[in-house]
Coordinates of C-alpha atoms in Angstrom, one line a residue:
Chain A
M1025 CA 10.4 14.2 17.2
N1026 CA 12.3 12.8 14.3
K1027 CA 11.1 9.3 13.5
T1028 CA 13.0 9.0 10.2
V1029 CA 15.0 5.8 9.7
D1030 CA 17.5 5.3 6.9
S1031 CA 16.3 2.1 5.3
P1032 CA 13.5 -0.4 5.2
D1033 CA 15.8 -2.9 6.9
A1034 CA 16.3 -0.4 9.8
A1035 CA 12.6 0.2 9.9
I1036 CA 11.7 -3.4 10.5
A1037 CA 14.2 -4.0 13.2
G1038 CA 12.6 -5.8 16.1
I1039 CA 10.2 -7.8 14.0
S1040 CA 10.8 -11.4 15.1
D1041 CA 9.5 -14.9 14.5
N1042 CA 5.8 -15.6 15.3
M1043 CA 4.8 -11.9 15.6
V1044 CA 1.5 -10.5 14.5
L1045 CA 1.9 -7.9 11.6
G1046 CA -0.6 -5.6 10.0
L1047 CA 0.0 -4.7 6.4
G1048 CA -1.8 -1.9 4.5
G1049 CA -3.2 -2.1 1.0
F1050 CA -6.1 -3.3 -1.0
G1051 CA -5.1 -5.8 -3.6
L1052 CA -1.7 -4.5 -4.8
C1053 CA -2.8 -0.9 -4.3
G1054 CA -1.0 1.0 -1.6
I1055 CA 1.1 -1.9 -0.3
P1056 CA 4.4 -1.3 1.5
E1057 CA 6.6 -2.7 -1.2
N1058 CA 10.0 -1.7 0.3
S1059 CA 9.1 -3.1 3.8
I1060 CA 7.9 -6.4 2.3
S1061 CA 11.2 -6.8 0.5
A1062 CA 13.0 -6.1 3.8
L1063 CA 10.9 -8.7 5.6
I1064 CA 12.0 -11.2 3.0
R1065 CA 15.6 -10.3 3.4
S1066 CA 15.3 -10.6 7.2
G1067 CA 14.1 -14.2 6.9
V1068 CA 11.7 -13.7 9.8
K1069 CA 9.2 -16.6 10.0
G1070 CA 5.9 -17.8 11.5
L1071 CA 4.2 -14.5 10.9
T1072 CA 0.5 -13.9 11.3
C1073 CA -0.4 -11.2 8.7
I1074 CA -3.5 -9.1 9.0
S1075 CA -4.1 -7.6 5.5
N1076 CA -7.2 -7.3 3.4
N1077 CA -5.6 -9.4 0.7
A1078 CA -2.6 -11.7 0.3
G1079 CA -1.0 -10.3 -2.8
V1080 CA -0.5 -12.3 -6.0
D1081 CA 2.0 -15.1 -6.6
D1082 CA 4.9 -12.9 -7.4
F1083 CA 4.2 -9.6 -5.7
G1084 CA 3.1 -8.2 -2.4
I1085 CA 2.5 -10.6 0.5
G1086 CA 2.5 -13.4 -2.1
L1087 CA 6.3 -13.0 -2.0
M1088 CA 6.4 -13.7 1.7
L1089 CA 4.2 -16.8 1.1
Q1090 CA 6.7 -18.0 -1.5
S1091 CA 9.5 -17.7 1.1
K1092 CA 7.2 -19.5 3.6
Q1093 CA 7.4 -16.8 6.2
V1094 CA 3.7 -16.6 6.9
K1095 CA 2.0 -19.0 9.3
K1096 CA -1.5 -17.4 9.2
M1097 CA -3.3 -14.9 7.1
I1098 CA -6.2 -12.8 8.4
S1099 CA -8.0 -11.3 5.3
S1100 CA -11.3 -10.7 3.7
Y1101 CA -10.4 -12.0 0.2
V1102 CA -7.4 -14.1 -0.9
G1103 CA -8.1 -15.0 -4.5
E1104 CA -5.7 -14.8 -7.4
N1105 CA -2.9 -16.5 -5.6
A1106 CA -1.9 -20.1 -6.5
E1107 CA 0.8 -20.5 -3.9
F1108 CA -1.6 -19.4 -1.2
E1109 CA -4.1 -22.1 -2.3
R1110 CA -1.4 -24.7 -2.4
Q1111 CA -0.2 -23.9 1.1
L1112 CA -3.7 -23.7 2.4
L1113 CA -4.7 -27.1 1.0
S1114 CA -1.5 -28.7 2.2
G1115 CA -2.1 -27.4 5.8
E1116 CA 1.1 -25.2 5.8
L1117 CA -1.0 -22.1 6.1
E1118 CA -3.9 -21.1 8.3
V1119 CA -6.4 -18.6 7.1
D1120 CA -9.0 -16.6 9.0
L1121 CA -11.5 -15.0 6.5
I1122 CA -13.5 -12.1 8.0
P1123 CA -15.8 -9.6 6.4
Q1124 CA -14.0 -6.6 5.0
G1125 CA -16.0 -4.0 7.0
T1126 CA -15.4 -6.1 10.2
L1127 CA -11.7 -6.2 9.4
A1128 CA -11.6 -2.4 8.9
T1129 CA -13.6 -1.7 12.0
R1130 CA -11.6 -4.0 14.2
L1131 CA -8.5 -2.1 13.2
M1132 CA -10.2 1.2 13.8
A1133 CA -11.3 0.0 17.2
A1134 CA -7.7 -0.8 18.1
G1135 CA -6.6 2.6 17.1
Y1136 CA -9.5 4.3 18.9
G1137 CA -8.8 2.4 22.2
M1138 CA -12.0 0.4 22.0
P1139 CA -11.8 -3.3 22.9
A1140 CA -14.6 -4.4 20.6
I1141 CA -17.4 -3.4 18.2
F1142 CA -20.8 -4.6 17.3
T1143 CA -21.5 -5.3 13.6
P1144 CA -24.4 -6.9 11.8
A1145 CA -22.1 -8.4 9.2
G1146 CA -22.2 -12.2 9.3
V1147 CA -25.3 -12.6 11.5
G1148 CA -27.0 -15.9 10.6
T1149 CA -23.9 -17.2 8.8
E1150 CA -21.2 -19.6 9.7
I1151 CA -18.9 -16.8 10.8
A1152 CA -21.3 -16.0 13.7
K1153 CA -20.6 -19.4 15.2
G1154 CA -19.3 -19.2 18.8
K1155 CA -19.6 -15.4 18.8
E1156 CA -21.5 -13.3 21.3
S1157 CA -24.3 -11.4 19.8
R1158 CA -26.8 -8.8 21.0
I1159 CA -30.0 -7.3 19.8
F1160 CA -30.2 -3.5 19.5
G1161 CA -33.6 -2.3 18.3
E1162 CA -34.8 -5.1 16.2
K1163 CA -31.5 -6.1 14.7
E1164 CA -28.9 -8.6 15.8
Y1165 CA -25.2 -7.6 15.9
L1166 CA -22.0 -9.7 16.5
L1167 CA -19.4 -8.8 19.0
E1168 CA -16.0 -8.5 17.3
Y1169 CA -12.8 -7.8 19.1
A1170 CA -10.2 -5.1 18.3
F1171 CA -7.0 -6.5 16.8
D1172 CA -3.8 -6.8 18.8
I1173 CA -1.0 -6.1 16.4
D1174 CA 2.8 -6.1 17.2
Y1175 CA 4.0 -4.2 14.2
S1176 CA 2.0 -2.4 11.6
I1177 CA 3.5 -1.6 8.2
V1178 CA 1.9 0.9 5.8
K1179 CA 2.6 2.9 2.7
A1180 CA 1.7 6.5 2.2
W1181 CA 2.2 9.1 -0.6
K1182 CA 3.8 11.8 1.5
G1183 CA 5.0 11.9 5.0
D1184 CA 7.1 14.1 7.3
E1185 CA 9.7 13.4 10.0
Y1186 CA 6.9 13.5 12.6
G1187 CA 5.2 10.6 10.9
N1188 CA 2.3 12.7 9.6
L1189 CA 0.9 10.9 6.5
I1190 CA -1.0 11.8 3.4
F1191 CA -2.3 9.0 1.2
R1192 CA -3.1 9.2 -2.5
K1193 CA -6.5 8.3 -4.1
T1194 CA -7.7 4.8 -3.3
S1195 CA -4.3 3.7 -2.0
R1196 CA -5.5 5.1 1.3
N1197 CA -7.8 2.1 1.8
F1198 CA -6.7 0.1 4.9
N1199 CA -3.4 2.0 5.4
P1200 CA -4.5 4.5 8.0
L1201 CA -6.5 1.8 9.9
I1202 CA -3.6 -0.6 9.9
A1203 CA -1.3 2.2 11.0
M1204 CA -3.6 3.1 14.0
A1205 CA -3.8 -0.5 15.2
G1206 CA -0.1 -1.2 15.6
K1207 CA 1.8 -1.2 18.9
I1208 CA 4.7 -0.1 16.7
T1209 CA 3.9 1.4 13.3
I1210 CA 6.3 1.7 10.3
A1211 CA 5.4 3.9 7.4
E1212 CA 7.1 4.0 4.0
V1213 CA 6.4 7.0 1.8
E1214 CA 7.0 8.0 -1.8
E1215 CA 8.0 11.4 -0.8
M1216 CA 9.5 12.5 2.6
V1217 CA 9.1 16.2 3.2
P1218 CA 10.4 18.4 6.1
A1219 CA 8.0 19.1 9.0
G1220 CA 5.9 22.1 8.2
E1221 CA 5.6 21.4 4.5
L1222 CA 2.3 19.4 4.9
D1223 CA -0.7 21.5 5.6
P1224 CA -2.0 20.3 9.0
D1225 CA -5.5 20.5 7.5
H1226 CA -4.6 18.0 4.8
I1227 CA -3.0 15.3 7.0
H1228 CA -4.9 12.0 6.8
L1229 CA -3.2 10.3 9.7
P1230 CA -1.4 12.2 12.5
G1231 CA 2.1 11.1 13.3
I1232 CA 1.2 10.0 16.8
Y1233 CA 0.3 6.7 15.3
V1234 CA 3.6 6.3 13.4
H1235 CA 6.9 5.3 15.1
R1236 CA 9.3 4.9 12.2
I1237 CA 9.2 6.5 8.8
F1238 CA 11.4 6.2 5.7
Q1239 CA 11.6 7.4 2.2
G1240 CA 10.8 4.4 -0.1
S1241 CA 12.4 3.8 -3.5
N1242 CA 11.8 2.0 -6.8
Y1243 CA 8.1 1.6 -6.4
E1244 CA 6.7 -0.8 -8.9
K1245 CA 3.0 0.0 -8.1
R1246 CA 1.8 -3.0 -10.1
I1247 CA -1.7 -3.0 -11.5
E1248 CA -3.7 -6.1 -10.9
Q1249 CA -6.6 -5.6 -13.4
R1250 CA -5.6 -3.1 -16.0
T1251 CA -8.8 -1.9 -17.6
V1252 CA -9.0 0.8 -20.2
R1253 CA -11.5 2.3 -22.7
Q1254 CA -10.8 3.1 -26.3
R1255 CA -10.5 6.7 -27.5
N1256 CA -13.1 7.4 -30.2
Chain B
M1231 CA -34.7 -14.1 -22.5
L1232 CA -32.2 -11.5 -21.4
D1233 CA -28.4 -11.7 -21.8
K1234 CA -26.1 -10.2 -19.1
N1235 CA -26.4 -6.7 -20.6
G1236 CA -30.1 -7.1 -20.7
I1237 CA -30.2 -7.9 -17.0
A1238 CA -28.0 -4.9 -16.3
K1239 CA -30.2 -2.7 -18.4
R1240 CA -33.4 -3.8 -16.6
I1241 CA -31.7 -3.2 -13.2
A1242 CA -30.6 0.3 -14.3
K1243 CA -34.3 1.2 -14.3
E1244 CA -34.3 0.7 -10.5
V1245 CA -31.7 3.4 -10.1
K1246 CA -33.3 6.7 -9.1
D1247 CA -32.1 10.3 -9.2
G1248 CA -30.0 11.2 -6.2
Y1249 CA -29.1 7.6 -5.3
Y1250 CA -25.8 6.5 -3.9
V1251 CA -25.3 3.0 -5.4
N1252 CA -22.8 0.1 -4.7
L1253 CA -22.3 -2.2 -7.6
G1254 CA -20.8 -5.7 -7.0
I1255 CA -18.5 -7.6 -9.4
G1256 CA -19.9 -9.2 -12.6
I1257 CA -23.3 -8.3 -14.0
P1258 CA -23.8 -5.5 -11.4
T1259 CA -20.8 -3.6 -12.7
L1260 CA -22.5 -3.5 -16.2
V1261 CA -25.4 -1.6 -14.7
A1262 CA -23.2 1.6 -14.7
N1263 CA -23.3 1.5 -18.5
Y1264 CA -27.1 1.8 -18.6
I1265 CA -27.9 4.5 -15.9
P1266 CA -30.0 7.0 -17.9
E1267 CA -28.4 10.3 -18.9
G1268 CA -29.5 13.1 -16.7
L1269 CA -29.9 11.1 -13.5
N1270 CA -27.6 12.3 -10.7
V1271 CA -26.2 9.0 -9.3
V1272 CA -23.0 8.5 -7.3
L1273 CA -21.3 5.0 -7.4
Q1274 CA -19.6 3.8 -4.2
S1275 CA -16.5 1.6 -4.3
E1276 CA -16.0 0.0 -0.9
N1277 CA -12.2 0.3 -1.1
G1278 CA -12.8 4.0 -0.5
L1279 CA -14.3 6.1 -3.3
L1280 CA -17.6 7.8 -4.0
G1281 CA -18.0 8.8 -7.6
I1282 CA -16.5 6.0 -9.8
G1283 CA -15.8 7.3 -13.2
P1284 CA -15.3 5.3 -16.5
F1285 CA -12.2 3.2 -17.2
P1286 CA -9.2 5.3 -18.0
F1287 CA -8.0 5.8 -21.6
E1288 CA -5.0 3.7 -22.4
G1289 CA -1.8 5.2 -21.0
E1290 CA -3.8 7.1 -18.3
E1291 CA -4.1 4.2 -15.8
D1292 CA -3.2 5.1 -12.3
A1293 CA -2.1 2.3 -9.9
D1294 CA -3.4 4.3 -7.0
L1295 CA -6.9 4.5 -8.4
I1296 CA -8.9 1.2 -8.6
N1297 CA -12.3 -0.1 -7.8
A1298 CA -13.3 -2.9 -5.4
G1299 CA -12.7 -5.4 -8.3
K1300 CA -9.1 -4.0 -8.5
Q1301 CA -9.7 -2.6 -12.0
T1302 CA -8.2 0.7 -12.9
I1303 CA -10.9 3.5 -13.0
T1304 CA -11.2 7.3 -13.0
T1305 CA -12.9 9.8 -10.8
L1306 CA -15.6 12.3 -11.7
P1307 CA -16.2 15.9 -10.6
G1308 CA -17.5 15.6 -7.1
S1309 CA -15.6 12.4 -6.2
A1310 CA -14.3 11.8 -2.7
F1311 CA -11.7 9.3 -1.3
F1312 CA -11.8 7.8 2.3
D1313 CA -10.5 4.9 4.2
S1314 CA -12.1 1.5 4.4
A1315 CA -13.5 2.0 7.9
M1316 CA -15.4 5.0 6.8
S1317 CA -16.4 3.2 3.6
F1318 CA -18.1 0.4 5.6
G1319 CA -19.3 3.0 8.1
M1320 CA -21.4 4.7 5.5
I1321 CA -22.7 1.3 4.3
R1322 CA -23.5 0.1 7.8
A1323 CA -25.2 3.5 8.6
G1324 CA -27.5 3.0 5.6
K1325 CA -26.2 5.9 3.6
V1326 CA -26.0 3.9 0.4
D1327 CA -29.4 3.8 -1.2
L1328 CA -29.1 0.7 -3.4
T1329 CA -26.8 -2.3 -3.5
I1330 CA -26.7 -4.5 -6.5
L1331 CA -24.8 -7.8 -6.3
G1332 CA -24.6 -11.3 -7.8
A1333 CA -25.6 -14.5 -6.0
M1334 CA -25.3 -18.3 -6.3
E1335 CA -28.6 -18.8 -4.4
V1336 CA -31.4 -16.8 -3.0
S1337 CA -34.1 -18.2 -0.7
E1338 CA -37.8 -17.3 -0.6
N1339 CA -37.2 -15.4 2.7
G1340 CA -34.5 -13.3 1.2
D1341 CA -31.4 -15.2 2.4
I1342 CA -28.4 -15.0 0.0
A1343 CA -25.5 -17.3 -0.6
N1344 CA -22.7 -15.9 -2.8
W1345 CA -19.3 -16.5 -1.2
K1346 CA -18.5 -20.1 -0.6
I1347 CA -18.9 -23.5 -2.3
P1348 CA -18.0 -26.4 0.0
G1349 CA -15.2 -28.5 -1.4
K1350 CA -13.9 -25.6 -3.5
M1351 CA -11.1 -23.2 -2.6
V1352 CA -12.7 -20.4 -0.6
K1353 CA -11.4 -17.0 -1.6
G1354 CA -13.3 -15.0 1.0
M1355 CA -16.4 -12.9 1.4
G1356 CA -14.7 -9.5 0.8
G1357 CA -17.3 -6.9 1.6
A1358 CA -20.4 -8.9 0.7
M1359 CA -21.4 -9.9 4.3
D1360 CA -21.1 -6.2 5.4
L1361 CA -23.1 -5.0 2.4
V1362 CA -26.0 -7.5 2.7
A1363 CA -26.2 -7.1 6.5
S1364 CA -26.7 -3.3 6.2
A1365 CA -28.0 -2.2 2.9
K1366 CA -31.6 -0.9 2.8
N1367 CA -32.3 -2.0 -0.7
I1368 CA -30.6 -5.0 -2.2
I1369 CA -31.2 -6.2 -5.8
V1370 CA -29.7 -9.4 -6.9
A1371 CA -28.5 -9.9 -10.5
M1372 CA -28.1 -13.5 -11.4
Q1373 CA -29.0 -16.3 -13.8
H1374 CA -32.3 -18.1 -12.8
V1375 CA -30.7 -21.5 -12.9
N1376 CA -27.1 -22.7 -12.4
K1377 CA -24.9 -24.5 -14.9
A1378 CA -26.4 -27.8 -14.0
G1379 CA -29.9 -26.4 -14.8
E1380 CA -31.0 -26.3 -11.1
S1381 CA -33.0 -23.3 -9.8
K1382 CA -31.1 -20.7 -7.9
L1383 CA -34.4 -19.4 -6.4
L1384 CA -34.9 -21.9 -3.6
P1385 CA -37.1 -22.6 -0.5
T1386 CA -33.9 -22.4 1.6
C1387 CA -30.3 -21.9 0.4
S1388 CA -28.1 -25.0 0.3
L1389 CA -24.8 -23.2 0.2
P1390 CA -23.2 -21.3 3.2
L1391 CA -25.1 -18.0 3.7
T1392 CA -23.7 -14.6 3.1
G1393 CA -26.6 -12.9 4.9
I1394 CA -30.2 -13.5 6.0
K1395 CA -33.5 -11.9 5.1
C1396 CA -31.9 -9.1 3.1
V1397 CA -32.7 -9.5 -0.7
K1398 CA -35.6 -7.3 -1.8
K1399 CA -35.6 -7.9 -5.6
I1400 CA -34.1 -10.3 -8.1
V1401 CA -33.5 -9.7 -11.8
T1402 CA -32.7 -12.8 -13.9
E1403 CA -32.6 -13.6 -17.6
L1404 CA -36.2 -14.8 -17.2
A1405 CA -37.9 -12.4 -14.8
V1406 CA -38.1 -9.7 -12.2
L1407 CA -39.3 -10.9 -8.8
S1408 CA -39.7 -9.3 -5.4
V1409 CA -39.0 -11.1 -2.2
L1410 CA -42.1 -10.7 0.0
P1411 CA -41.6 -9.9 3.8
E1412 CA -43.7 -12.9 4.7
G1413 CA -41.7 -15.1 2.3
G1414 CA -42.1 -16.1 -1.3
F1415 CA -41.0 -14.8 -4.7
Q1416 CA -43.6 -12.5 -6.3
L1417 CA -43.4 -12.5 -10.0
L1418 CA -43.4 -8.9 -11.3
E1419 CA -42.3 -9.1 -14.9
R1420 CA -41.4 -11.6 -17.6
A1421 CA -38.4 -11.1 -19.8
P1422 CA -39.3 -10.6 -23.5
G1423 CA -40.5 -13.9 -25.1
V1424 CA -40.5 -15.8 -21.7
S1425 CA -43.7 -17.5 -20.5
V1426 CA -45.0 -17.7 -16.9
D1427 CA -44.7 -21.5 -17.2
Q1428 CA -41.0 -21.2 -18.1
I1429 CA -40.5 -19.1 -15.0
K1430 CA -42.5 -21.5 -12.9
S1431 CA -40.4 -24.5 -14.0
A1432 CA -37.2 -22.6 -13.3
T1433 CA -38.2 -21.5 -9.7
A1434 CA -37.9 -24.1 -6.9
G1435 CA -39.0 -21.7 -4.1
K1436 CA -42.5 -20.5 -3.5
L1437 CA -43.6 -18.5 -6.5
I1438 CA -46.5 -16.0 -6.2
I1439 CA -48.3 -15.1 -9.4
E1440 CA -51.1 -12.6 -9.2
G1441 CA -53.0 -11.6 -12.3
E1442 CA -51.5 -10.9 -15.7
I1443 CA -47.7 -10.7 -15.5
P1444 CA -46.5 -8.0 -17.9
E1445 CA -43.5 -8.4 -20.2
M1446 CA -40.7 -6.1 -19.1
T1447 CA -39.7 -3.1 -21.1
I1448 CA -36.0 -2.3 -21.3

């Protein structure tokens, strides 16, 4: 069960115009840097990208916006991105903003084989418009559907040839959920290890959800808001 | 009248021993600086961490370790990481005891607006709608009036809502108020040097004043 591919370019083979992609990460933390570069090299266009955020102007999904490959973003927060704003205001880009927990749980539902979830997030607000709702107990919940994703792309810390993944610190964020939701899932890792080296008890995402895996390189791991305290 | 740190200091008094707390961006983040020593409190970051520690020392920043405001942070003994679905799962399930967040407007029935201003670029609600829809106890930290001098405590919100009937308490530079289940802002405390009349004139929604209103201690 060797799912290893040689390069990010080989990993993204089959991704074509107008597909729906899921991309892991929170802000710039835990984003699949190598795969994003490969997508830009591929020139694929008209993509719908499901990702909590849209990167910054010169990094992450922001780079795919610069190269005008994204038709629609489905995110919970898209600040800090001037090109995003320009394309949105000019009508080049569509955006669907959804609550962060709803986003996470719609991904989880896809990975768990559930068609939909009920969540209280957004009840009584404009995002509830046109949505089915139901009362459980005394509280109202919105019906939200599982995502349908063609290709999911995630970044993990360690992985093996079976696709088993371990994430590091808060770079886990949306990565396992995005990975679970893809019809085909691509994982890039900082460190590929032989099968057997990862303790099965420590695996965050079992390889059954991963179809292609590769050893990434030259990670920049850019920090969006560097905050420090002074030593006294 | 309180400054931002004063508001944070007053809210810190609402944090009890054993609480799991989610702090929003802005003034709420400052609350962490004023939680009394000796209280056992765990801060939740909705990107997937329980046990937010202080900012790292220069040179010790870790790109893989950030809070929901994307700032570099540290962990503490007892911290735990998890994915975003579990993070909002614990929020939805009511495991987080206290949520503190900012607002543009709050209505007298506890509705909150804090994510969108028509005509301005919309950045998104992030986790705010999930938090306000599920949290058991929500305290809003905000200025009593906006930059135009208009009250942010209203009969009904004019901005698009983030959630309905959810805010329990509000701390501003002028006052501490609770939102009553039957509607209305009950004045609980005045900020140092602030009169009841000042609070009255800054509050557009129904203000309920019963007896002497004490000056807050911080």
